[in-house]
Coordinates of C-alpha atoms and ligand atoms in Angstrom, one line a residue:
X234 CA 44.6 -1.6 37.7
X235 CA 41.7 0.3 36.4
X236 CA 39.1 -3.3 37.1
X237 CA 41.0 -3.9 40.2
X238 CA 38.5 -2.2 42.2
X239 CA 35.2 -3.1 40.1
X240 CA 36.5 -7.0 40.7
X241 CA 36.5 -5.9 44.9
X242 CA 32.9 -4.6 44.9
X243 CA 31.2 -6.0 42.2
X244 CA 29.9 -9.6 42.0
X245 CA 28.2 -11.1 38.6
X246 CA 27.2 -13.7 37.9
X247 CA 27.1 -17.5 39.6
X248 CA 28.6 -18.4 42.8
X249 CA 32.6 -18.3 42.7
X250 CA 32.8 -22.3 42.8
X251 CA 31.0 -22.5 39.7
X252 CA 33.8 -22.7 37.0
X253 CA 32.6 -20.7 34.2
X254 CA 34.1 -19.7 30.8
X255 CA 35.5 -16.0 30.4
X256 CA 33.2 -15.7 27.7
X257 CA 29.7 -16.8 29.9
X258 CA 30.8 -14.2 32.0
X259 CA 31.1 -11.4 29.9
X260 CA 27.9 -12.4 28.5
X261 CA 25.9 -12.2 31.7
X262 CA 27.8 -8.6 32.7
X263 CA 26.2 -8.0 29.0
X264 CA 23.4 -8.9 29.6
X265 CA 23.3 -6.9 33.1
X266 CA 24.0 -3.9 30.5
X267 CA 21.2 -4.4 28.2
X268 CA 18.5 -4.7 30.7
X269 CA 19.5 -1.4 32.5
X270 CA 15.9 -1.1 33.8
X271 CA 16.5 -4.5 35.9
X272 CA 19.4 -3.9 37.2
X273 CA 19.9 -1.4 40.2
X274 CA 23.8 -1.1 39.0
X275 CA 22.3 1.1 36.5
X276 CA 24.8 -0.1 33.5
X277 CA 25.3 1.5 30.7
X278 CA 23.0 0.0 27.7
X279 CA 24.9 -1.6 25.4
X280 CA 22.4 -2.4 22.5
X281 CA 24.6 -4.3 20.3
X282 CA 23.9 -7.4 17.8
X283 CA 27.5 -8.3 18.6
X284 CA 27.0 -8.1 22.5
X285 CA 23.5 -9.4 21.7
X286 CA 24.9 -12.4 19.9
X287 CA 27.5 -13.2 23.0
X288 CA 24.9 -13.6 25.3
X289 CA 23.3 -16.0 23.1
X290 CA 26.0 -17.9 22.8
X291 CA 27.1 -17.8 26.5
X292 CA 23.3 -19.5 27.5
X293 CA 21.0 -16.7 27.7
X294 CA 20.5 -14.2 30.4
X295 CA 21.8 -14.7 33.7
X296 CA 19.0 -13.9 36.0
X297 CA 21.4 -13.5 39.5
X298 CA 23.8 -11.0 37.8
X299 CA 24.8 -8.7 40.5
X300 CA 22.9 -10.0 43.4
X301 CA 25.5 -11.3 45.5
X302 CA 26.4 -7.7 47.7
X303 CA 23.9 -5.6 48.6
X304 CA 23.8 -2.3 46.2
X305 CA 24.6 -0.4 48.8
X306 CA 27.7 -1.9 49.9
X307 CA 29.0 -2.1 46.5
X308 CA 28.6 1.5 45.7
X309 CA 30.1 2.8 48.8
X310 CA 33.1 0.4 47.7
X311 CA 32.7 1.4 44.0
X312 CA 32.7 5.4 44.8
X313 CA 35.9 4.7 47.1
X314 CA 38.0 3.6 45.0
X315 CA 36.9 3.7 41.3
X316 CA 37.7 7.1 39.4
X317 CA 34.4 8.9 38.4
X318 CA 32.9 7.5 35.8
X319 CA 32.8 11.4 34.5
X320 CA 36.3 11.5 34.8
X321 CA 36.7 8.3 32.3
X322 CA 34.1 10.1 30.0
X323 CA 35.6 13.4 30.4
X324 CA 38.9 12.0 28.6
X325 CA 37.6 9.6 26.1
X326 CA 37.3 10.7 22.8
X327 CA 33.5 11.9 21.5
X328 CA 33.3 8.8 19.5
X329 CA 34.0 6.5 22.3
X330 CA 31.7 7.7 25.3
X331 CA 31.4 6.0 28.4
X332 CA 28.5 3.5 28.2
X333 CA 29.6 2.8 24.5
X334 CA 30.2 -1.1 23.9
X335 CA 33.8 -0.4 23.4
X336 CA 35.3 0.2 26.7
X337 CA 33.0 0.6 29.9
X338 CA 31.3 -3.0 29.3
X339 CA 34.5 -4.4 28.8
X340 CA 36.4 -3.2 31.3
X341 CA 33.4 -4.8 33.2
X342 CA 33.9 -7.8 31.8
X343 CA 37.5 -8.2 32.8
X344 CA 36.5 -7.1 36.3
X345 CA 34.1 -10.0 36.4
X346 CA 36.7 -12.2 34.7
X347 CA 39.1 -11.1 37.8
X348 CA 36.3 -12.1 40.3
X349 CA 35.7 -15.3 39.2
X350 CA 38.8 -16.7 38.4
X351 CA 41.2 -14.9 40.9
X352 CA 43.5 -14.0 38.3
X353 CA 44.2 -11.1 36.0
X354 CA 41.5 -11.5 32.9
X355 CA 42.5 -12.4 29.7
X356 CA 41.0 -9.4 28.3
X357 CA 42.6 -6.1 28.5
X358 CA 42.5 -2.8 28.4
X359 CA 44.0 -3.0 24.7
X360 CA 40.8 -5.2 23.5
X361 CA 38.6 -2.0 24.8
X362 CA 40.4 0.2 22.3
X363 CA 39.0 1.1 19.2
X364 CA 41.7 -0.2 16.8
X365 CA 42.2 3.9 15.9
X366 CA 43.3 4.4 19.3
X367 CA 46.2 2.5 19.8
X368 CA 47.8 2.8 23.6
X369 CA 51.3 4.7 24.2
X370 CA 54.4 2.8 25.4
X371 CA 55.8 3.7 29.0
X372 CA 52.5 5.1 30.0
X373 CA 50.6 3.0 32.4
X374 CA 48.9 1.9 29.7
X375 CA 49.8 -1.6 29.9
X376 CA 47.8 -4.6 32.0
X377 CA 50.3 -5.0 34.5
X378 CA 50.3 -1.0 34.9
X379 CA 48.7 0.1 38.6
X380 CA 45.5 1.9 39.4
X381 CA 42.6 3.0 37.0
X382 CA 43.8 6.4 37.1
X383 CA 47.1 5.6 34.8
X384 CA 44.8 3.6 32.5
X385 CA 42.8 6.4 32.2
X386 CA 45.7 8.7 31.4
X387 CA 46.6 6.8 28.7
X388 CA 43.1 7.1 27.2
X389 CA 43.3 10.7 27.9
X390 CA 46.7 10.8 26.1
X391 CA 45.0 9.1 22.9
X392 CA 42.6 11.9 22.9
X393 CA 45.2 14.2 22.3
X394 CA 45.9 13.6 18.9
X395 CA 42.5 12.9 16.3
X396 CA 42.7 9.4 15.9
X397 CA 44.1 8.6 12.1
X398 CA 47.0 10.4 13.2
X399 CA 47.7 8.3 16.2
X400 CA 47.2 5.0 14.1
X401 CA 49.8 6.4 11.8
X402 CA 52.0 7.3 14.6
X403 CA 52.3 4.1 16.4
X404 CA 55.5 3.2 17.6
X405 CA 56.1 0.0 15.4
X406 CA 57.3 -2.1 18.5
X407 CA 53.7 -1.5 19.9
X408 CA 51.5 -4.8 20.5
X409 CA 48.7 -4.5 18.1
X410 CA 45.4 -2.5 19.8
X411 CA 42.1 -5.3 19.4
X412 CA 39.3 -4.1 17.8
X413 CA 36.6 -3.4 20.4
X414 CA 34.7 -5.9 18.9
X415 CA 37.2 -8.7 19.2
X416 CA 36.4 -10.7 21.8
X417 CA 33.3 -11.0 19.7
X418 CA 35.1 -11.5 16.6
X419 CA 37.2 -14.0 18.2
X420 CA 34.5 -16.1 19.9
X421 CA 33.0 -15.9 16.4
X422 CA 35.9 -17.2 14.3
X423 CA 36.8 -19.6 17.5
X424 CA 33.2 -21.5 16.7
X425 CA 33.5 -21.2 12.9
X426 CA 37.4 -22.6 12.9
X427 CA 38.5 -19.5 10.9
X428 CA 41.9 -17.9 11.2
X429 CA 41.5 -15.1 14.0
X430 CA 44.7 -13.6 13.4
X431 CA 43.0 -11.0 11.1
X432 CA 41.3 -9.5 14.5
X433 CA 43.5 -7.0 15.4
X434 CA 44.5 -6.1 11.7
X435 CA 42.1 -2.5 11.2
X436 CA 42.3 -3.6 7.4
X437 CA 40.9 -6.9 7.7
X438 CA 37.4 -7.4 6.6
X439 CA 34.8 -7.3 9.3
X440 CA 34.1 -10.6 11.2
X441 CA 30.1 -10.6 10.7
X442 CA 27.8 -11.9 13.3
X443 CA 26.4 -15.7 12.5
X444 CA 23.6 -15.5 10.5
X445 CA 25.4 -12.9 7.8
X446 CA 27.9 -13.7 5.0
X447 CA 30.1 -11.1 2.5
X448 CA 30.0 -11.3 -1.0
X449 CA 27.7 -10.0 -3.6
X450 CA 24.2 -9.7 -2.8
X451 CA 21.6 -12.4 -4.0
X452 CA 21.9 -11.8 -7.9
X453 CA 18.2 -13.3 -8.6
X454 CA 15.7 -10.4 -7.2
X455 CA 13.2 -11.5 -4.7
X456 CA 9.8 -12.3 -6.6
X457 CA 6.9 -10.1 -4.7
X458 CA 4.0 -12.2 -4.9
X459 CA 1.1 -9.9 -6.4
X460 CA -2.1 -9.7 -5.0
X461 CA -4.7 -12.4 -7.0
X462 CA -5.5 -10.6 -10.2
X463 CA -9.6 -10.9 -10.0
X464 CA -11.5 -11.4 -13.8
X465 CA -14.1 -8.7 -14.9
X466 CA -16.7 -11.2 -14.0
X467 CA -15.6 -11.5 -10.6
X468 CA -15.1 -7.6 -10.4
X469 CA -18.3 -7.4 -12.1
X470 CA -20.0 -9.8 -9.2
X471 CA -18.3 -8.4 -6.7
X472 CA -19.8 -4.6 -7.9
X473 CA -23.3 -5.9 -8.0
X474 CA -22.8 -7.9 -4.8
X475 CA -25.6 -5.5 -3.2
X476 CA -28.1 -5.5 -6.1
X477 CA -27.8 -9.2 -6.5
X478 CA -27.7 -10.1 -2.5
X479 CA -31.0 -8.4 -2.2
X480 CA -32.7 -9.1 -5.3
X481 CA -31.6 -13.0 -4.4
X482 CA -32.2 -12.9 -0.7
X483 CA -35.9 -11.7 -1.3
X484 CA -36.5 -14.1 -3.9
X485 CA -35.1 -17.2 -1.7
X486 CA -37.6 -16.0 1.1
X487 CA -40.5 -15.6 -1.1
X488 CA -40.2 -19.3 -2.2
X489 CA -39.5 -20.9 0.9
X490 CA -41.5 -24.2 0.9
X491 CA -44.0 -22.7 -1.7
X492 CA -45.8 -24.1 -4.3
X493 CA -45.7 -21.5 -7.5
X494 CA -49.2 -20.1 -7.4
X495 CA -50.7 -16.9 -8.5
X496 CA -50.1 -14.9 -5.2
X497 CA -46.3 -16.1 -5.3
X498 CA -46.0 -15.0 -9.0
X499 CA -47.8 -11.7 -8.3
X500 CA -45.5 -11.3 -5.0
X501 CA -42.3 -12.4 -7.6
X502 CA -43.5 -9.5 -10.0
X503 CA -44.1 -7.1 -7.3
X504 CA -40.4 -7.7 -6.1
X505 CA -38.6 -7.1 -9.1
X506 CA -40.3 -4.3 -10.5
X507 CA -39.2 -2.8 -6.9
X508 CA -35.9 -4.2 -7.3
X509 CA -35.8 -1.7 -10.7
X510 CA -35.5 -4.2 -13.1
X511 CA -38.9 -2.8 -14.7
X512 CA -42.4 -3.6 -15.0
X513 CA -41.7 -5.1 -18.5
X514 CA -39.0 -7.4 -17.5
X515 CA -40.4 -8.6 -14.3
X516 CA -43.6 -9.4 -16.8
X517 CA -41.3 -11.7 -18.9
X518 CA -39.5 -13.5 -16.1
X519 CA -43.0 -14.0 -14.0
X520 CA -44.4 -15.4 -17.5
X521 CA -41.9 -17.7 -18.1
X522 CA -41.4 -19.0 -14.8
X523 CA -45.8 -19.7 -14.6
X524 CA -45.4 -21.5 -17.9
X525 CA -42.6 -23.8 -16.8
X526 CA -43.2 -24.3 -13.2
X527 CA -46.8 -23.5 -12.1
X528 CA -47.7 -25.5 -9.2
X529 CA -44.7 -27.1 -8.4
X530 CA -42.6 -26.6 -5.7
X531 CA -39.7 -23.7 -7.1
X532 CA -36.6 -23.0 -5.4
X533 CA -35.0 -19.5 -5.4
X534 CA -32.2 -20.6 -7.7
X535 CA -34.7 -21.7 -9.9
X536 CA -35.9 -18.5 -10.1
X537 CA -33.0 -17.0 -9.9
X538 CA -32.0 -18.8 -13.3
X539 CA -35.0 -17.8 -15.7
X540 CA -34.7 -14.2 -14.2
X541 CA -31.0 -14.4 -15.5
X542 CA -32.4 -15.8 -18.9
X543 CA -34.7 -13.7 -19.6
X544 CA -32.8 -10.4 -18.2
X545 CA -30.2 -11.4 -20.9
X546 CA -32.5 -11.7 -23.6
X547 CA -32.9 -8.1 -22.5
X548 CA -30.0 -6.5 -22.6
X549 CA -28.3 -8.6 -25.7
X550 CA -30.0 -5.9 -28.1
X551 CA -27.9 -3.4 -26.1
X552 CA -24.8 -4.6 -25.5
X553 CA -22.8 -3.5 -28.2
X554 CA -19.1 -2.2 -29.0
X555 CA -18.4 1.6 -29.7
X556 CA -17.8 2.3 -32.7
X557 CA -15.2 4.5 -33.9
X558 CA -14.6 6.0 -37.4
X559 CA -11.3 6.5 -37.6
X560 CA -11.3 7.9 -41.1
X561 CA -12.6 10.8 -39.4
X562 CA -9.1 11.9 -37.5
X563 CA -10.5 12.5 -34.9
X564 CA -13.9 10.3 -34.0
X565 CA -15.4 13.1 -31.3
X566 CA -17.1 11.6 -28.7
X567 CA -19.2 14.2 -26.4
X568 CA -20.2 13.2 -22.9
X569 CA -22.9 14.5 -21.2
X570 CA -25.1 13.9 -18.2
X571 CA -26.0 15.1 -14.6
X572 CA -23.5 16.3 -13.0
X573 CA -21.7 13.4 -10.6
X574 CA -22.5 10.7 -12.8
X575 CA -19.4 9.5 -13.6
X576 CA -18.4 11.8 -16.8
X577 CA -14.9 13.3 -16.3
X578 CA -13.5 9.9 -14.6
X579 CA -15.3 8.0 -17.6
X580 CA -13.3 10.2 -20.0
X581 CA -10.4 9.2 -18.1
X582 CA -10.5 5.4 -18.3
X583 CA -11.9 5.4 -22.1
X584 CA -9.0 7.8 -22.8
X585 CA -6.7 5.6 -20.5
X586 CA -8.1 2.4 -23.1
X587 CA -7.8 4.1 -26.2
X588 CA -4.5 5.4 -25.7
X589 CA -3.4 2.3 -24.1
X590 CA -4.3 0.5 -28.3
X591 CA -1.9 3.0 -29.4
X592 CA -4.5 5.7 -30.4
X593 CA -3.8 9.4 -30.1
X594 CA -6.5 11.1 -27.8
X595 CA -7.2 14.5 -26.8
X596 CA -9.6 15.3 -23.9
X597 CA -11.4 18.4 -23.9
X598 CA -12.6 19.8 -20.9
X599 CA -16.0 21.2 -21.9
X600 CA -17.0 21.4 -18.2
X601 CA -16.3 25.4 -17.7
X602 CA -18.5 25.3 -14.8
X603 CA -16.2 23.5 -12.2
X604 CA -13.2 24.3 -11.7
X605 CA -12.5 20.9 -10.2
X606 CA -13.5 18.8 -13.1
X607 CA -10.9 21.1 -15.9
X608 CA -8.0 20.1 -13.1
X609 CA -9.4 16.2 -12.6
X610 CA -9.8 15.9 -16.9
X611 CA -5.8 17.4 -16.8
X612 CA -4.6 14.9 -14.4
X613 CA -6.5 12.0 -16.4
X614 CA -4.6 13.2 -19.3
X615 CA -1.3 13.5 -18.0
X616 CA -2.0 10.0 -17.0
X617 CA -2.9 8.3 -19.8
X618 CA -0.6 10.4 -22.1
X619 CA -3.2 12.0 -24.2
X620 CA -3.3 15.6 -25.1
X621 CA -5.4 17.8 -23.1
X622 CA -7.2 21.4 -24.3
X623 CA -8.9 23.5 -21.5
X624 CA -9.5 27.1 -20.8
X625 CA -10.8 29.3 -18.3
X626 CA -13.4 28.5 -15.5
X627 CA -16.8 30.0 -17.0
X628 CA -15.7 30.5 -20.5
X629 CA -17.9 29.4 -23.1
X630 CA -18.0 25.5 -23.7
X631 CA -19.0 25.7 -26.8
X632 CA -15.9 27.7 -28.4
X633 CA -13.4 25.2 -26.4
X634 CA -15.3 22.4 -28.4
X635 CA -14.8 24.2 -32.0
X636 CA -10.9 24.9 -30.6
X637 CA -10.6 21.5 -29.7
X638 CA -11.9 19.8 -32.8
X639 CA -9.8 22.2 -34.7
X640 CA -6.6 21.5 -32.7
X641 CA -7.2 17.5 -32.5
X642 CA -7.4 17.8 -36.5
X643 CA -4.3 19.7 -36.8
X644 CA -2.6 17.3 -34.6
X645 CA -4.2 14.1 -36.2
X646 CA -5.4 12.9 -33.1
X647 CA -7.7 9.5 -33.5
X648 CA -10.0 10.4 -31.1
X649 CA -11.2 13.8 -29.3
X650 CA -13.6 13.7 -26.0
X651 CA -15.1 16.6 -25.0
X652 CA -16.2 16.5 -21.5
X653 CA -19.5 18.9 -20.7
X654 CA -21.0 20.5 -17.1
X655 CA -23.9 18.6 -15.6
X656 CA -25.5 21.5 -14.0
X657 CA -25.3 24.7 -14.7
X658 CA -27.7 27.4 -13.2
X659 CA -30.9 26.1 -14.5
X660 CA -31.9 23.1 -16.9
X661 CA -32.5 25.7 -19.8
X662 CA -29.3 26.8 -19.6
X663 CA -28.2 23.7 -19.6
X664 CA -29.8 22.7 -22.4
X665 CA -28.8 25.9 -24.5
X666 CA -25.1 25.0 -23.6
X667 CA -25.5 21.2 -24.6
X668 CA -27.4 22.4 -28.0
X669 CA -25.1 25.0 -29.0
X670 CA -21.6 22.7 -28.3
X671 CA -23.6 19.9 -30.9
X672 CA -24.3 22.9 -33.4
X673 CA -21.0 24.1 -33.4
X674 CA -19.0 20.7 -33.3
X675 CA -21.2 20.2 -37.2
X676 CA -20.0 23.3 -38.3
X677 CA -16.5 21.6 -38.5
X678 CA -18.0 17.8 -39.6
X679 CA -21.6 17.8 -40.2
X680 CA -21.6 14.2 -38.4
X681 CA -20.0 15.6 -35.6
X682 CA -20.1 14.7 -32.6
X683 CA -19.9 11.1 -33.6
X684 CA -20.6 9.9 -31.0
X685 CA -22.9 11.3 -28.1
X686 CA -22.3 9.5 -24.3
X687 CA -24.5 9.6 -21.3
X688 CA -22.9 8.6 -18.3
X689 CA -25.8 7.5 -15.8
X690 CA -25.4 6.8 -11.9
X691 CA -26.9 3.9 -11.2
X692 CA -27.3 4.3 -7.6
X693 CA -30.0 7.3 -8.7
X694 CA -32.2 4.6 -9.6
X695 CA -35.5 5.3 -11.5
X696 CA -34.2 8.8 -11.7
X697 CA -31.9 7.4 -14.8
X698 CA -34.9 7.0 -17.0
X699 CA -36.0 10.4 -17.3
X700 CA -32.4 11.4 -17.7
X701 CA -32.1 9.6 -20.7
X702 CA -35.0 11.0 -21.9
X703 CA -34.1 15.1 -21.4
X704 CA -30.4 14.2 -22.4
X705 CA -31.8 12.1 -25.8
X706 CA -33.4 14.9 -26.9
X707 CA -31.0 17.6 -26.1
X708 CA -28.0 16.5 -27.3
X709 CA -28.9 12.9 -29.7
X710 CA -27.5 10.8 -26.6
X711 CA -26.9 7.3 -28.9
X712 CA -25.4 5.6 -26.3
X713 CA -25.0 4.6 -22.5
X714 CA -22.3 4.1 -19.7
X715 CA -23.6 3.5 -16.5
X716 CA -21.5 3.8 -14.0
X717 CA -21.5 3.2 -9.7
X718 CA -22.8 -0.1 -10.0
X719 CA -20.4 -1.2 -7.5
X720 CA -21.8 -0.6 -3.9
X721 CA -25.7 0.0 -5.0
X722 CA -29.1 -2.5 -4.7
X723 CA -30.4 -0.3 -7.8
X724 CA -28.0 -2.1 -10.6
X725 CA -31.6 -3.3 -11.8
X726 CA -31.8 -0.1 -13.2
X727 CA -29.6 -0.8 -16.6
X728 CA -32.4 -3.7 -17.3
X729 CA -35.1 -1.4 -17.2
X730 CA -33.4 1.7 -19.6
X731 CA -32.2 -1.2 -21.8
X732 CA -36.0 -2.2 -22.3
X733 CA -37.3 1.2 -22.5
X734 CA -34.6 3.2 -24.4
X735 CA -33.2 0.6 -26.3
X736 CA -29.9 2.6 -26.3
X737 CA -26.8 0.7 -26.9
X738 CA -24.8 0.3 -23.4
X739 CA -21.1 0.4 -24.2
X740 CA -19.0 0.2 -20.7
X741 CA -20.3 -0.1 -17.4
X742 CA -18.5 1.2 -14.3
X743 CA -18.1 -0.8 -10.9
X744 CA -15.3 1.4 -9.5
X745 CA -12.9 4.2 -9.4
X746 CA -9.8 3.0 -11.2
X747 CA -9.3 2.8 -14.6
X748 CA -9.8 -0.7 -14.4
X749 CA -13.3 -0.8 -13.3
X750 CA -14.7 0.3 -16.6
X751 CA -15.8 -2.6 -19.5
X752 CA -17.8 -3.5 -22.3
X753 CA -21.0 -3.9 -21.4
X754 CA -21.8 -8.2 -21.8
X755 CA -25.2 -8.9 -21.6
X756 CA -24.9 -12.6 -20.2
X757 CA -22.5 -11.8 -17.5
X758 CA -24.5 -8.8 -16.5
X759 CA -27.4 -10.7 -16.2
X760 CA -25.6 -13.9 -14.3
X761 CA -24.1 -11.3 -11.7
X762 CA -27.5 -9.5 -11.0
X763 CA -29.2 -13.0 -10.8
X764 CA -26.3 -13.9 -8.1
X765 CA -24.8 -16.6 -10.5
X766 CA -21.9 -18.2 -11.6
X767 CA -20.4 -17.1 -15.5
Ligands
GTP857 N1 -17.7 3.9 -7.0 C1 -17.6 4.6 -8.1 N2 -17.6 5.7 -8.3 C2 -17.6 6.2 -9.3 C3 -17.5 5.4 -10.6 N3 -17.6 6.2 -12.0 C4 -17.0 7.7 -11.7 N4 -17.2 7.4 -9.6 C5 -16.7 8.9 -9.0 O1 -18.1 9.2 -8.9 C6 -17.6 10.7 -8.7 C7 -18.2 11.6 -9.9 O2 -17.2 11.3 -11.0 P1 -17.1 12.6 -12.2 O3 -16.7 12.0 -13.2 O4 -16.6 13.8 -11.3 O5 -18.5 12.9 -12.5 P2 -19.1 14.1 -13.8 O6 -20.0 13.7 -14.3 O7 -17.9 14.4 -14.2 O8 -19.3 15.3 -12.5 P3 -19.5 17.0 -13.0 O9 -18.0 17.0 -12.9 O10 -19.2 17.6 -11.2 O11 -20.3 16.7 -13.7 C8 -16.2 10.6 -8.6 O12 -15.6 10.4 -7.3 C9 -16.0 9.5 -9.4 O13 -14.5 9.0 -8.7 C10 -18.0 4.4 -10.4 O14 -17.8 3.7 -11.8 N5 -17.9 3.7 -9.5

């Protein structure tokens, strides 16, 4: 038969005197196939988990496979005796190509088994064929038939009819043909003690490799562990980390082994002013420190505590909630500020909070100066399920504000938030536009806009002080939101602005995502900026 030539020319595995179980022999040959680059024979690759399983159970890879005969000798003999591999693949059905684990590797197994034991291998060609490819009786396809050619011919015959048809036409007396993975299946059922009588039944449930089980999938979904959620204070502290670490680092350096004297007090005052806290707050801190600790040893932490306490005193009066008068339907919030300070993003975050609380919100893209701002606001509106009103680029922003107010009224919106441009060709033009928007809204409701919110970018430092001055005069700003407190060392500016303008600070932003905007809390902010815990 076909394997007789292989057993003469290939010697696989350990020395013949070693008694080896056929499965172990098979496993070594398969191992050689799984590592084609390590084998001069260049056997077909059988990257199949079932084969890998066999390998493992047979004791792992055999390092000496194929080392007994010289490759050249083997090749010569093989060529003389064997049908060409091409011939085999020519006659194989497309789905059973030479090199597929179902045929050639197991043929080699058989050859090796014969070489080892001197007896015909138990594994036969039937074992190597798919169940849908039964052998034809009397066609030289029995193991005892002579020569590989006959065996190949039998495979060829099967190829002539569709596989399914062949299965249907199979002679009733014909022996059942084992599934190509039956050796593995048998081995597994041997190990598990299961009845293997079904291994040749094409309708039998597949035998799964070790470690798998049949049956419905686990009903309990695997619980995904969400990343630990940071509290707002933790996010605030993280956001203000640059401001606080710079401040506390400098304070600690200043007070290392020094008693509190006039010089250190002056140095501290300078340091606090440079940190944008403002002259007023800086003096409050140094005065309190002097009255409590003059002439004594002072640590950086002592200073941080006093600083936090004084900052909190400045901030408390301005840390107020944004009052919504919902009797207005809508309560109109006009958002103003220099371009890039975070107006559009903040509107999105506010809309998320309000609509999340069940209020009906409309957002109006009054920044007709910048196309991206209109698109950006539309995205926020979609995301927050808010009503959206926009107009074309360059259109009159006051006209849009008017339309928005009317539509928001008609739709019974609770809140209307209007975005505005932060940059026009010149400041006078910008201010004229803002004044017009306020005037137009006032025609529909003399109290509108009910809130004029200004966004301030913390990274601009001292510049934010004059921005408030300007917008307050033009648009009647009556509340502030400070953004971008994350990633800046200039967060102290909020203290200076609060001390100077005394305008309510409603929210602060420490990042771009929706949860990064939270109501302003004086104590939290003061502690975070001083690097202290809550
Ligand atoms: N890191 C950080 N980025 C922010 C914060 N708030 C807004 N931004 C980002 O700042 C950039 C500018 O924000 P916008 O909302 O477009 O600012 P704008 O004032 O509407 O700008 P214009 O439309 O040009 O007037 C965007 O990339 C925002 O994601 C914040 O609190 N922290």
